[in-house]
Coordinates of N, CA, C and O in Angstrom, one line a residue:
M1 N -36.3 -6.5 12.1 CA -37.5 -5.7 12.0 C -38.4 -6.2 10.9 O -39.6 -6.1 11.0
K2 N -37.7 -6.7 9.8 CA -38.5 -7.2 8.7 C -39.4 -8.4 9.2 O -40.5 -8.6 8.8
S3 N -38.8 -9.3 10.0 CA -39.5 -10.5 10.5 C -40.7 -10.1 11.4 O -41.7 -10.8 11.4
L4 N -40.5 -9.0 12.2 CA -41.6 -8.5 13.0 C -42.8 -8.1 12.1 O -44.0 -8.4 12.4
H5 N -42.5 -7.4 11.0 CA -43.5 -6.9 10.1 C -44.2 -8.1 9.5 O -45.5 -8.1 9.3
Q6 N -43.5 -9.1 9.1 CA -44.1 -10.3 8.4 C -44.9 -11.1 9.4 O -46.0 -11.6 9.1
A7 N -44.5 -11.1 10.7 CA -45.3 -11.8 11.7 C -46.6 -11.1 12.0 O -47.7 -11.7 12.2
Q8 N -46.6 -9.7 12.0 CA -47.8 -9.0 12.2 C -48.8 -9.2 11.0 O -50.0 -9.3 11.2
K9 N -48.2 -9.2 9.8 CA -49.1 -9.4 8.6 C -49.7 -10.8 8.7 O -50.9 -11.0 8.4
L10 N -48.9 -11.8 9.1 CA -49.4 -13.2 9.2 C -50.5 -13.3 10.3 O -51.5 -13.9 10.1
N11 N -50.3 -12.6 11.4 CA -51.2 -12.5 12.5 C -52.6 -12.0 12.0 O -53.6 -12.5 12.3
R12 N -52.6 -10.9 11.2 CA -53.8 -10.3 10.7 C -54.5 -11.3 9.8 O -55.7 -11.4 9.8
A13 N -53.8 -12.0 8.9 CA -54.4 -12.9 8.0 C -55.0 -14.1 8.8 O -56.1 -14.5 8.5
A14 N -54.3 -14.5 9.8 CA -54.9 -15.6 10.7 C -56.1 -15.2 11.4 O -57.1 -15.9 11.5
Q15 N -56.2 -13.9 11.9 CA -57.4 -13.4 12.6 C -58.5 -13.4 11.6 O -59.7 -13.7 11.9
K16 N -58.3 -12.9 10.4 CA -59.4 -12.9 9.4 C -59.9 -14.3 9.1 O -61.1 -14.5 8.9
G17 N -59.0 -15.3 9.0 CA -59.4 -16.6 8.7 C -60.2 -17.2 9.9 O -61.2 -17.9 9.7
I18 N -59.9 -16.9 11.1 CA -60.6 -17.3 12.3 C -62.0 -16.7 12.3 O -63.0 -17.3 12.6
L19 N -62.1 -15.4 11.9 CA -63.3 -14.7 12.0 C -64.2 -15.0 10.7 O -65.3 -14.5 10.6
G20 N -63.7 -15.7 9.8 CA -64.4 -16.0 8.6 C -64.4 -14.9 7.6 O -65.3 -14.8 6.7
Q21 N -63.4 -14.0 7.7 CA -63.4 -12.8 6.8 C -62.3 -13.0 5.7 O -62.2 -12.2 4.8
A22 N -61.6 -14.1 5.7 CA -60.6 -14.4 4.7 C -61.3 -14.7 3.4 O -62.4 -15.3 3.3
T23 N -60.6 -14.4 2.3 CA -61.2 -14.8 1.0 C -60.9 -16.3 0.8 O -59.9 -16.8 1.1
S24 N -61.9 -17.0 0.3 CA -61.8 -18.4 0.1 C -62.4 -18.7 -1.2 O -63.2 -17.9 -1.8
S25 N -62.1 -19.9 -1.7 CA -62.6 -20.3 -3.0 C -64.1 -20.5 -2.8 O -64.5 -21.0 -1.7
C26 N -64.9 -20.2 -3.8 CA -66.3 -20.3 -3.6 C -66.7 -21.8 -4.0 O -66.5 -22.2 -5.1
A27 N -67.1 -22.4 -3.1 CA -67.8 -23.7 -2.9 C -67.4 -24.1 -1.5 O -66.5 -24.9 -1.2
P28 N -68.1 -23.4 -0.5 CA -67.8 -23.6 0.9 C -68.2 -25.0 1.3 O -69.1 -25.6 0.8
T29 N -67.5 -25.6 2.3 CA -67.8 -26.8 2.8 C -67.8 -26.7 4.3 O -67.2 -25.8 4.9
G30 N -68.5 -27.6 5.0 CA -68.5 -27.6 6.5 C -69.5 -26.6 7.0 O -70.4 -26.1 6.3
C31 N -69.4 -26.3 8.3 CA -70.3 -25.3 8.9 C -69.6 -24.1 9.3 O -68.4 -24.1 9.8
H32 N -70.2 -22.9 9.3 CA -69.6 -21.6 9.5 C -70.4 -20.9 10.5 O -71.6 -20.8 10.4
L33 N -69.7 -20.3 11.5 CA -70.4 -19.5 12.5 C -70.9 -18.1 12.0 O -71.9 -17.7 12.2
N34 N -70.0 -17.5 11.3 CA -70.3 -16.1 10.8 C -70.9 -16.2 9.4 O -70.3 -16.3 8.4
A35 N -72.3 -16.2 9.4 CA -73.0 -16.3 8.2 C -74.2 -15.4 8.2 O -74.6 -14.9 9.3
I36 N -74.8 -15.1 7.1 CA -76.0 -14.3 7.0 C -77.2 -15.3 6.8 O -77.2 -16.1 5.9
N37 N -78.2 -15.2 7.7 CA -79.4 -16.0 7.7 C -80.5 -15.2 7.1 O -80.8 -14.1 7.5
N38 N -81.3 -15.8 6.1 CA -82.4 -15.1 5.6 C -83.7 -15.5 6.2 O -84.8 -15.2 5.7
S39 N -83.7 -16.1 7.4 CA -84.8 -16.5 8.2 C -85.7 -17.6 7.7 O -86.7 -17.9 8.2
N40 N -85.3 -18.2 6.6 CA -86.0 -19.4 6.0 C -85.1 -20.6 6.1 O -85.2 -21.5 5.3
D41 N -84.2 -20.6 7.1 CA -83.2 -21.7 7.3 C -82.2 -21.7 6.1 O -81.5 -22.7 6.1
R42 N -82.2 -20.8 5.3 CA -81.2 -20.7 4.3 C -80.2 -19.6 4.7 O -80.5 -18.6 5.3
C43 N -78.9 -19.8 4.3 CA -77.9 -18.9 4.8 C -76.7 -18.9 3.8 O -76.7 -19.7 2.9
F44 N -75.9 -17.9 3.9 CA -74.7 -17.8 3.0 C -73.6 -17.1 3.8 O -73.8 -16.5 4.8
I45 N -72.3 -17.4 3.4 CA -71.2 -16.7 4.0 C -70.7 -15.6 3.0 O -71.0 -15.7 1.8
L46 N -70.2 -14.5 3.6 CA -69.8 -13.4 2.8 C -68.8 -13.7 1.7 O -68.8 -13.0 0.6
S47 N -67.9 -14.6 1.9 CA -66.9 -14.9 0.9 C -67.5 -15.7 -0.3 O -66.9 -15.8 -1.3
C48 N -68.7 -16.1 -0.2 CA -69.4 -16.9 -1.3 C -70.9 -16.6 -1.2 O -71.7 -17.5 -0.9
P49 N -71.3 -15.4 -1.6 CA -72.8 -15.1 -1.4 C -73.7 -15.8 -2.4 O -74.9 -15.8 -2.3
S50 N -73.1 -16.5 -3.5 CA -74.0 -17.1 -4.5 C -74.3 -18.6 -4.1 O -75.2 -19.2 -4.8
K51 N -73.7 -19.1 -3.0 CA -74.0 -20.5 -2.6 C -74.8 -20.4 -1.3 O -74.3 -19.8 -0.3
Y52 N -75.9 -21.2 -1.2 CA -76.7 -21.2 0.0 C -76.5 -22.5 0.7 O -76.4 -23.5 0.2
G53 N -76.5 -22.3 2.1 CA -76.5 -23.5 3.0 C -77.7 -23.5 3.8 O -78.6 -22.7 3.5
H54 N -77.8 -24.3 4.8 CA -78.9 -24.4 5.7 C -78.4 -24.2 7.1 O -77.4 -24.8 7.5
M55 N -79.2 -23.5 7.9 CA -78.9 -23.4 9.3 C -79.1 -24.7 10.1 O -80.2 -25.3 9.9
Q56 N -78.1 -25.1 10.9 CA -78.2 -26.3 11.7 C -77.7 -26.0 13.0 O -76.8 -25.2 13.2
L57 N -78.2 -26.7 14.0 CA -77.7 -26.6 15.4 C -76.5 -27.5 15.5 O -76.6 -28.7 15.4
V58 N -75.4 -26.9 15.8 CA -74.1 -27.6 16.0 C -73.5 -27.2 17.3 O -73.2 -26.0 17.5
N59 N -73.3 -28.1 18.2 CA -72.7 -27.9 19.5 C -73.4 -26.7 20.2 O -72.7 -25.9 20.9
G60 N -74.7 -26.7 20.1 CA -75.5 -25.7 20.9 C -75.6 -24.3 20.2 O -76.3 -23.4 20.7
T61 N -75.0 -24.1 19.0 CA -75.2 -22.8 18.3 C -75.6 -23.1 16.9 O -75.2 -24.1 16.3
Y62 N -76.4 -22.2 16.3 CA -76.8 -22.4 14.9 C -75.7 -21.9 14.0 O -75.1 -20.9 14.2
Q63 N -75.4 -22.8 13.0 CA -74.3 -22.5 12.1 C -74.8 -22.7 10.7 O -75.8 -23.5 10.5
C64 N -74.2 -22.1 9.7 CA -74.6 -22.2 8.3 C -73.7 -23.4 7.8 O -72.5 -23.3 7.7
C65 N -74.4 -24.5 7.4 CA -73.7 -25.7 6.9 C -74.0 -26.0 5.4 O -75.1 -25.8 4.9
F66 N -72.9 -26.4 4.8 CA -73.0 -26.7 3.3 C -72.8 -28.2 3.1 O -72.1 -28.8 3.9

């Protein structure tokens, strides 16, 4: 039963990571789908609101890239 609980906890952490809701160190790299865009081509991700990236078209969708 303990291993089932640990697997469920790991699954929730993995889902947060996939959705971009996991906590990460601030200095994001790469491009992120889940971002806040301020309509001036600048954007940020919730885990690092003090660093701004730029919106770029990647594989047909706009993403926030650092």
